[in-house]
mmCIF file of C-alpha atoms in Angstrom:
data_model
loop_
_atom_site.group_PDB
_atom_site.id
_atom_site.type_symbol
_atom_site.label_atom_id
_atom_site.label_comp_id
_atom_site.label_asym_id
_atom_site.label_seq_id
_atom_site.Cartn_x
_atom_site.Cartn_y
_atom_site.Cartn_z
ATOM 1 C CA MET A 1 -36.784 -59.047 36.353
ATOM 2 C CA GLN A 2 -34.584 -57.609 39.128
ATOM 3 C CA ALA A 3 -31.783 -56.818 36.643
ATOM 4 C CA ASN A 4 -34.208 -55.177 34.218
ATOM 5 C CA ILE A 5 -35.835 -53.049 36.931
ATOM 6 C CA ARG A 6 -32.415 -52.142 38.354
ATOM 7 C CA LYS A 7 -31.290 -50.875 34.940
ATOM 8 C CA GLN A 8 -34.521 -48.950 34.267
ATOM 9 C CA LEU A 9 -34.571 -47.419 37.736
ATOM 10 C CA SER A 10 -30.918 -46.416 37.631
ATOM 11 C CA GLU A 11 -31.331 -44.767 34.226
ATOM 12 C CA ALA A 12 -34.505 -42.975 35.319
ATOM 13 C CA LEU A 13 -32.738 -41.575 38.400
ATOM 14 C CA VAL A 14 -29.664 -40.213 36.595
ATOM 15 C CA ASP A 15 -31.345 -36.859 35.929
ATOM 16 C CA VAL A 16 -32.874 -36.760 39.422
ATOM 17 C CA ASP A 17 -29.976 -37.769 41.679
ATOM 18 C CA GLU A 18 -26.768 -39.305 40.323
ATOM 19 C CA GLU A 19 -25.708 -40.696 43.704
ATOM 20 C CA TYR A 20 -28.960 -42.617 44.145
ATOM 21 C CA ALA A 21 -28.794 -43.759 40.519
ATOM 22 C CA GLY A 22 -25.385 -45.253 41.311
ATOM 23 C CA LEU A 23 -26.681 -46.947 44.444
ATOM 24 C CA VAL A 24 -29.511 -48.579 42.482
ATOM 25 C CA ALA A 25 -26.960 -50.055 40.051
ATOM 26 C CA ASP A 26 -24.786 -51.399 42.903
ATOM 27 C CA SER A 27 -24.924 -55.176 43.523
ATOM 28 C CA MET A 28 -25.137 -54.509 47.283
ATOM 29 C CA THR A 29 -28.554 -52.919 46.733
ATOM 30 C CA GLU A 30 -31.870 -54.766 46.889
ATOM 31 C CA ILE A 31 -35.017 -53.489 45.193
ATOM 32 C CA GLU A 32 -38.583 -54.518 45.890
ATOM 33 C CA VAL A 33 -41.994 -53.206 44.890
ATOM 34 C CA TYR A 34 -43.887 -51.411 47.651
ATOM 35 C CA PRO A 35 -47.600 -52.368 47.519
ATOM 36 C CA THR A 36 -49.733 -49.520 46.133
ATOM 37 C CA PRO A 37 -53.232 -50.675 45.073
ATOM 38 C CA PHE A 38 -54.233 -47.089 44.296
ATOM 39 C CA LEU A 39 -51.676 -46.672 41.463
ATOM 40 C CA LYS A 40 -52.531 -47.587 37.863
ATOM 41 C CA HIS A 41 -49.229 -47.190 36.009
ATOM 42 C CA TYR A 42 -46.501 -46.077 38.388
ATOM 43 C CA LYS A 43 -44.869 -48.399 40.904
ATOM 44 C CA ILE A 44 -43.099 -47.374 44.092
ATOM 45 C CA TYR A 45 -39.806 -49.164 44.724
ATOM 46 C CA LYS A 46 -38.192 -49.697 48.094
ATOM 47 C CA VAL A 47 -34.425 -49.476 47.586
ATOM 48 C CA GLU A 48 -32.053 -50.756 50.297
ATOM 49 C CA HIS A 49 -28.299 -50.409 49.978
ATOM 50 C CA PHE A 50 -26.585 -52.810 52.383
ATOM 51 C CA ASN A 51 -23.257 -51.084 52.910
ATOM 52 C CA PRO A 52 -22.176 -52.332 56.387
ATOM 53 C CA HIS A 53 -20.756 -48.917 57.290
ATOM 54 C CA LYS A 54 -23.640 -46.823 55.981
ATOM 55 C CA PRO A 55 -26.851 -48.672 55.047
ATOM 56 C CA ILE A 56 -29.178 -46.501 52.977
ATOM 57 C CA LEU A 57 -32.929 -46.829 52.421
ATOM 58 C CA PHE A 58 -35.000 -44.732 50.027
ATOM 59 C CA TYR A 59 -38.155 -44.899 47.910
ATOM 60 C CA VAL A 60 -38.592 -44.076 44.220
ATOM 61 C CA GLY A 61 -41.681 -43.900 42.023
ATOM 62 C CA MET A 62 -41.243 -44.950 38.378
ATOM 63 C CA THR A 63 -43.044 -46.103 35.266
ATOM 64 C CA PRO A 64 -41.290 -46.607 31.901
ATOM 65 C CA GLY A 65 -41.224 -43.547 29.682
ATOM 66 C CA LYS A 66 -42.138 -41.029 32.386
ATOM 67 C CA PRO A 67 -40.117 -39.052 34.944
ATOM 68 C CA ALA A 68 -39.019 -40.831 38.101
ATOM 69 C CA TYR A 69 -39.885 -39.344 41.491
ATOM 70 C CA LEU A 70 -37.535 -39.550 44.464
ATOM 71 C CA LEU A 71 -40.000 -39.761 47.353
ATOM 72 C CA THR A 72 -37.887 -39.989 50.503
ATOM 73 C CA ASN A 73 -38.087 -36.741 52.495
ATOM 74 C CA ASN A 74 -40.129 -35.235 49.642
ATOM 75 C CA PRO A 75 -43.911 -35.257 50.298
ATOM 76 C CA GLU A 76 -44.559 -32.943 47.339
ATOM 77 C CA ASN A 77 -43.154 -35.546 44.941
ATOM 78 C CA TYR A 78 -45.569 -38.149 46.293
ATOM 79 C CA VAL A 79 -48.554 -35.975 45.357
ATOM 80 C CA ASN A 80 -46.970 -35.092 41.990
ATOM 81 C CA LEU A 81 -46.478 -38.799 41.235
ATOM 82 C CA THR A 82 -50.061 -39.698 42.114
ATOM 83 C CA ARG A 83 -51.391 -36.808 40.028
ATOM 84 C CA SER A 84 -49.310 -38.006 37.086
ATOM 85 C CA ASP A 85 -50.833 -41.445 37.637
ATOM 86 C CA ALA A 86 -54.365 -39.943 37.718
ATOM 87 C CA VAL A 87 -55.090 -41.515 41.099
ATOM 88 C CA VAL A 88 -58.704 -41.730 42.258
ATOM 89 C CA ILE A 89 -59.298 -42.237 45.979
ATOM 90 C CA ASN A 90 -62.864 -43.486 46.301
ATOM 91 C CA SER A 91 -63.121 -45.421 49.563
ATOM 92 C CA PRO A 92 -62.074 -45.007 53.220
ATOM 93 C CA GLN A 93 -59.920 -48.146 52.990
ATOM 94 C CA LEU A 94 -58.069 -46.852 49.928
ATOM 95 C CA ALA A 95 -57.606 -43.458 51.620
ATOM 96 C CA ALA A 96 -56.054 -45.176 54.656
ATOM 97 C CA ASN A 97 -53.696 -47.161 52.419
ATOM 98 C CA TYR A 98 -52.796 -44.024 50.469
ATOM 99 C CA ALA A 99 -52.090 -42.022 53.649
ATOM 100 C CA THR A 100 -50.001 -44.720 55.350
ATOM 101 C CA THR A 101 -47.963 -45.218 52.177
ATOM 102 C CA TYR A 102 -47.384 -41.453 52.163
ATOM 103 C CA LEU A 103 -46.116 -41.580 55.764
ATOM 104 C CA GLU A 104 -43.715 -44.426 55.014
ATOM 105 C CA VAL A 105 -42.240 -43.479 51.658
ATOM 106 C CA THR A 106 -41.812 -39.729 52.239
ATOM 107 C CA ARG A 107 -40.326 -39.942 55.747
ATOM 108 C CA SER A 108 -36.910 -38.522 56.495
ATOM 109 C CA MET A 109 -34.254 -41.184 57.026
ATOM 110 C CA SER A 110 -32.289 -38.906 59.359
ATOM 111 C CA GLN A 111 -34.565 -39.596 62.336
ATOM 112 C CA LEU A 112 -36.426 -42.552 63.833
ATOM 113 C CA PHE A 113 -39.971 -42.496 62.460
ATOM 114 C CA TYR A 114 -42.406 -45.388 62.261
ATOM 115 C CA LEU A 115 -46.130 -46.046 62.119
ATOM 116 C CA VAL A 116 -47.686 -47.956 65.026
ATOM 117 C CA ARG A 117 -50.950 -49.911 64.815
ATOM 118 C CA SER A 118 -51.065 -50.930 68.486
ATOM 119 C CA VAL A 119 -49.210 -50.205 71.727
ATOM 120 C CA GLU A 120 -47.320 -53.484 71.223
ATOM 121 C CA GLU A 121 -45.548 -51.930 68.235
ATOM 122 C CA VAL A 122 -44.106 -49.068 70.319
ATOM 123 C CA GLU A 123 -40.447 -50.011 70.839
ATOM 124 C CA PHE A 124 -39.449 -49.335 74.438
ATOM 125 C CA ARG A 125 -35.873 -49.835 75.622
ATOM 126 C CA THR A 126 -35.256 -53.021 77.606
ATOM 127 C CA ASP A 127 -32.959 -51.534 80.279
ATOM 128 C CA LEU A 128 -35.496 -49.246 81.961
ATOM 129 C CA ALA A 129 -34.911 -47.656 85.350
ATOM 130 C CA ASP A 130 -37.784 -47.792 87.868
ATOM 131 C CA GLU A 131 -39.296 -44.446 86.883
ATOM 132 C CA GLU A 132 -39.016 -45.325 83.195
ATOM 133 C CA ALA A 133 -40.705 -48.688 83.804
ATOM 134 C CA LYS A 134 -43.548 -46.879 85.554
ATOM 135 C CA ALA A 135 -43.806 -44.466 82.613
ATOM 136 C CA LYS A 136 -44.006 -47.421 80.231
ATOM 137 C CA ALA A 137 -46.736 -49.129 82.268
ATOM 138 C CA SER A 138 -48.722 -45.901 82.430
ATOM 139 C CA PHE A 139 -48.332 -45.386 78.680
ATOM 140 C CA LEU A 140 -49.502 -48.914 77.862
ATOM 141 C CA GLN A 141 -52.566 -48.542 80.050
ATOM 142 C CA LYS A 142 -53.442 -45.113 78.654
ATOM 143 C CA TYR A 143 -52.992 -45.918 74.963
ATOM 144 C CA ARG A 144 -53.967 -49.600 74.689
ATOM 145 C CA SER A 145 -57.423 -48.684 73.424
ATOM 146 C CA VAL A 146 -56.302 -45.479 71.679
ATOM 147 C CA ILE A 147 -53.615 -46.669 69.269
ATOM 148 C CA VAL A 148 -55.383 -48.637 66.548
ATOM 149 C CA PRO A 149 -54.606 -49.353 62.882
ATOM 150 C CA PRO A 150 -55.063 -46.359 60.541
ATOM 151 C CA SER A 151 -58.640 -45.994 59.361
ATOM 152 C CA GLY A 152 -60.401 -43.579 57.035
ATOM 153 C CA ARG A 153 -63.842 -42.006 57.009
ATOM 154 C CA GLN A 154 -65.568 -39.896 54.386
ATOM 155 C CA THR A 155 -66.053 -36.205 55.146
ATOM 156 C CA ASN A 156 -67.434 -33.623 52.705
ATOM 157 C CA GLY A 157 -66.087 -35.148 49.505
ATOM 158 C CA SER A 158 -62.710 -36.125 50.994
ATOM 159 C CA TYR A 159 -61.437 -38.666 53.524
ATOM 160 C CA LYS A 160 -59.997 -38.223 57.001
ATOM 161 C CA VAL A 161 -57.383 -40.770 58.084
ATOM 162 C CA ILE A 162 -56.097 -41.031 61.655
ATOM 163 C CA ALA A 163 -52.704 -42.659 62.170
ATOM 164 C CA TYR A 164 -50.295 -42.918 65.114
ATOM 165 C CA VAL A 165 -46.582 -42.404 64.644
ATOM 166 C CA ILE A 166 -43.449 -42.613 66.763
ATOM 167 C CA ARG A 167 -40.906 -39.902 65.960
ATOM 168 C CA GLU A 168 -37.736 -40.374 68.037
ATOM 169 C CA GLN A 169 -39.081 -40.398 71.655
ATOM 170 C CA THR A 170 -42.460 -38.842 70.806
ATOM 171 C CA LEU A 171 -45.924 -40.226 70.055
ATOM 172 C CA GLU A 172 -47.818 -38.256 67.421
ATOM 173 C CA GLN A 173 -51.350 -38.446 66.074
ATOM 174 C CA HIS A 174 -51.537 -37.637 62.368
ATOM 175 C CA SER A 175 -54.898 -36.480 61.068
ATOM 176 C CA ILE A 176 -54.553 -36.722 57.287
ATOM 177 C CA THR A 177 -57.129 -35.317 54.882
ATOM 178 C CA VAL A 178 -57.035 -37.051 51.485
ATOM 179 C CA SER A 179 -58.938 -35.672 48.486
ATOM 180 C CA GLU A 180 -60.383 -37.833 45.720
ATOM 181 C CA LYS A 181 -57.488 -36.715 43.497
ATOM 182 C CA GLY A 182 -54.878 -37.564 46.120
ATOM 183 C CA ASP A 183 -54.122 -34.155 47.600
ATOM 184 C CA ILE A 184 -52.957 -34.397 51.207
ATOM 185 C CA LYS A 185 -53.193 -32.122 54.215
ATOM 186 C CA THR A 186 -51.773 -33.239 57.553
ATOM 187 C CA ASP A 187 -52.401 -31.993 61.089
ATOM 188 C CA ILE A 188 -50.031 -33.384 63.724
ATOM 189 C CA THR A 189 -50.828 -33.544 67.438
ATOM 190 C CA ILE A 190 -48.043 -34.452 69.864
ATOM 191 C CA LEU A 191 -49.554 -36.816 72.434
ATOM 192 C CA GLU A 192 -46.488 -37.814 74.478
ATOM 193 C CA GLN A 193 -42.857 -36.703 74.649
ATOM 194 C CA ASP A 194 -39.622 -37.992 76.197
ATOM 195 C CA LEU A 195 -40.748 -41.621 76.206
ATOM 196 C CA PRO A 196 -38.059 -44.224 77.111
ATOM 197 C CA LEU A 197 -37.952 -45.651 73.602
ATOM 198 C CA VAL A 198 -35.210 -47.277 71.557
ATOM 199 C CA TYR A 199 -33.004 -44.860 69.666
ATOM 200 C CA GLY A 200 -32.915 -46.801 66.434
ATOM 201 C CA LEU A 201 -34.614 -49.727 64.716
#
């Protein structure tokens, strides 16, 4: 199956991005399906190229016989893919899954960016000075009951999903409105800056 998907994905990407098409075909690349219960026909593939000098991660949406969508750093392509798939978002749980998938697969790989579902998932550095340790303790106390897994609620024919994200040394709250057809609108609130966090994961 892996060889068949590799060939299909590489061929589908040739007209989109020749460099990525070549990476897909490389034996140092691993491909796995990213779980997307809201898609009917398309699948989203997580592609990791394990070059020791320059590892590369990106996401691609594909179904045989239709255009492939390069999703990394391209939120518009995510919505175009889901429209092509005729997505229907009809529950708060599905909206939350849809929105968190959007955050993961369209993120830029040029900066640290990851979803957090609790304060325990915030990656602080281990070599903290006294003031930084105090800042960490204060953060944990303040946000222990605030940072929770993404959840959706229905509002006027659409869904509102709240998610918490670390971007570099910043904590952000993403308020994501998801329509029944999969359209997305995001409002970002910066909650904390200059946190003593790790610089890379």
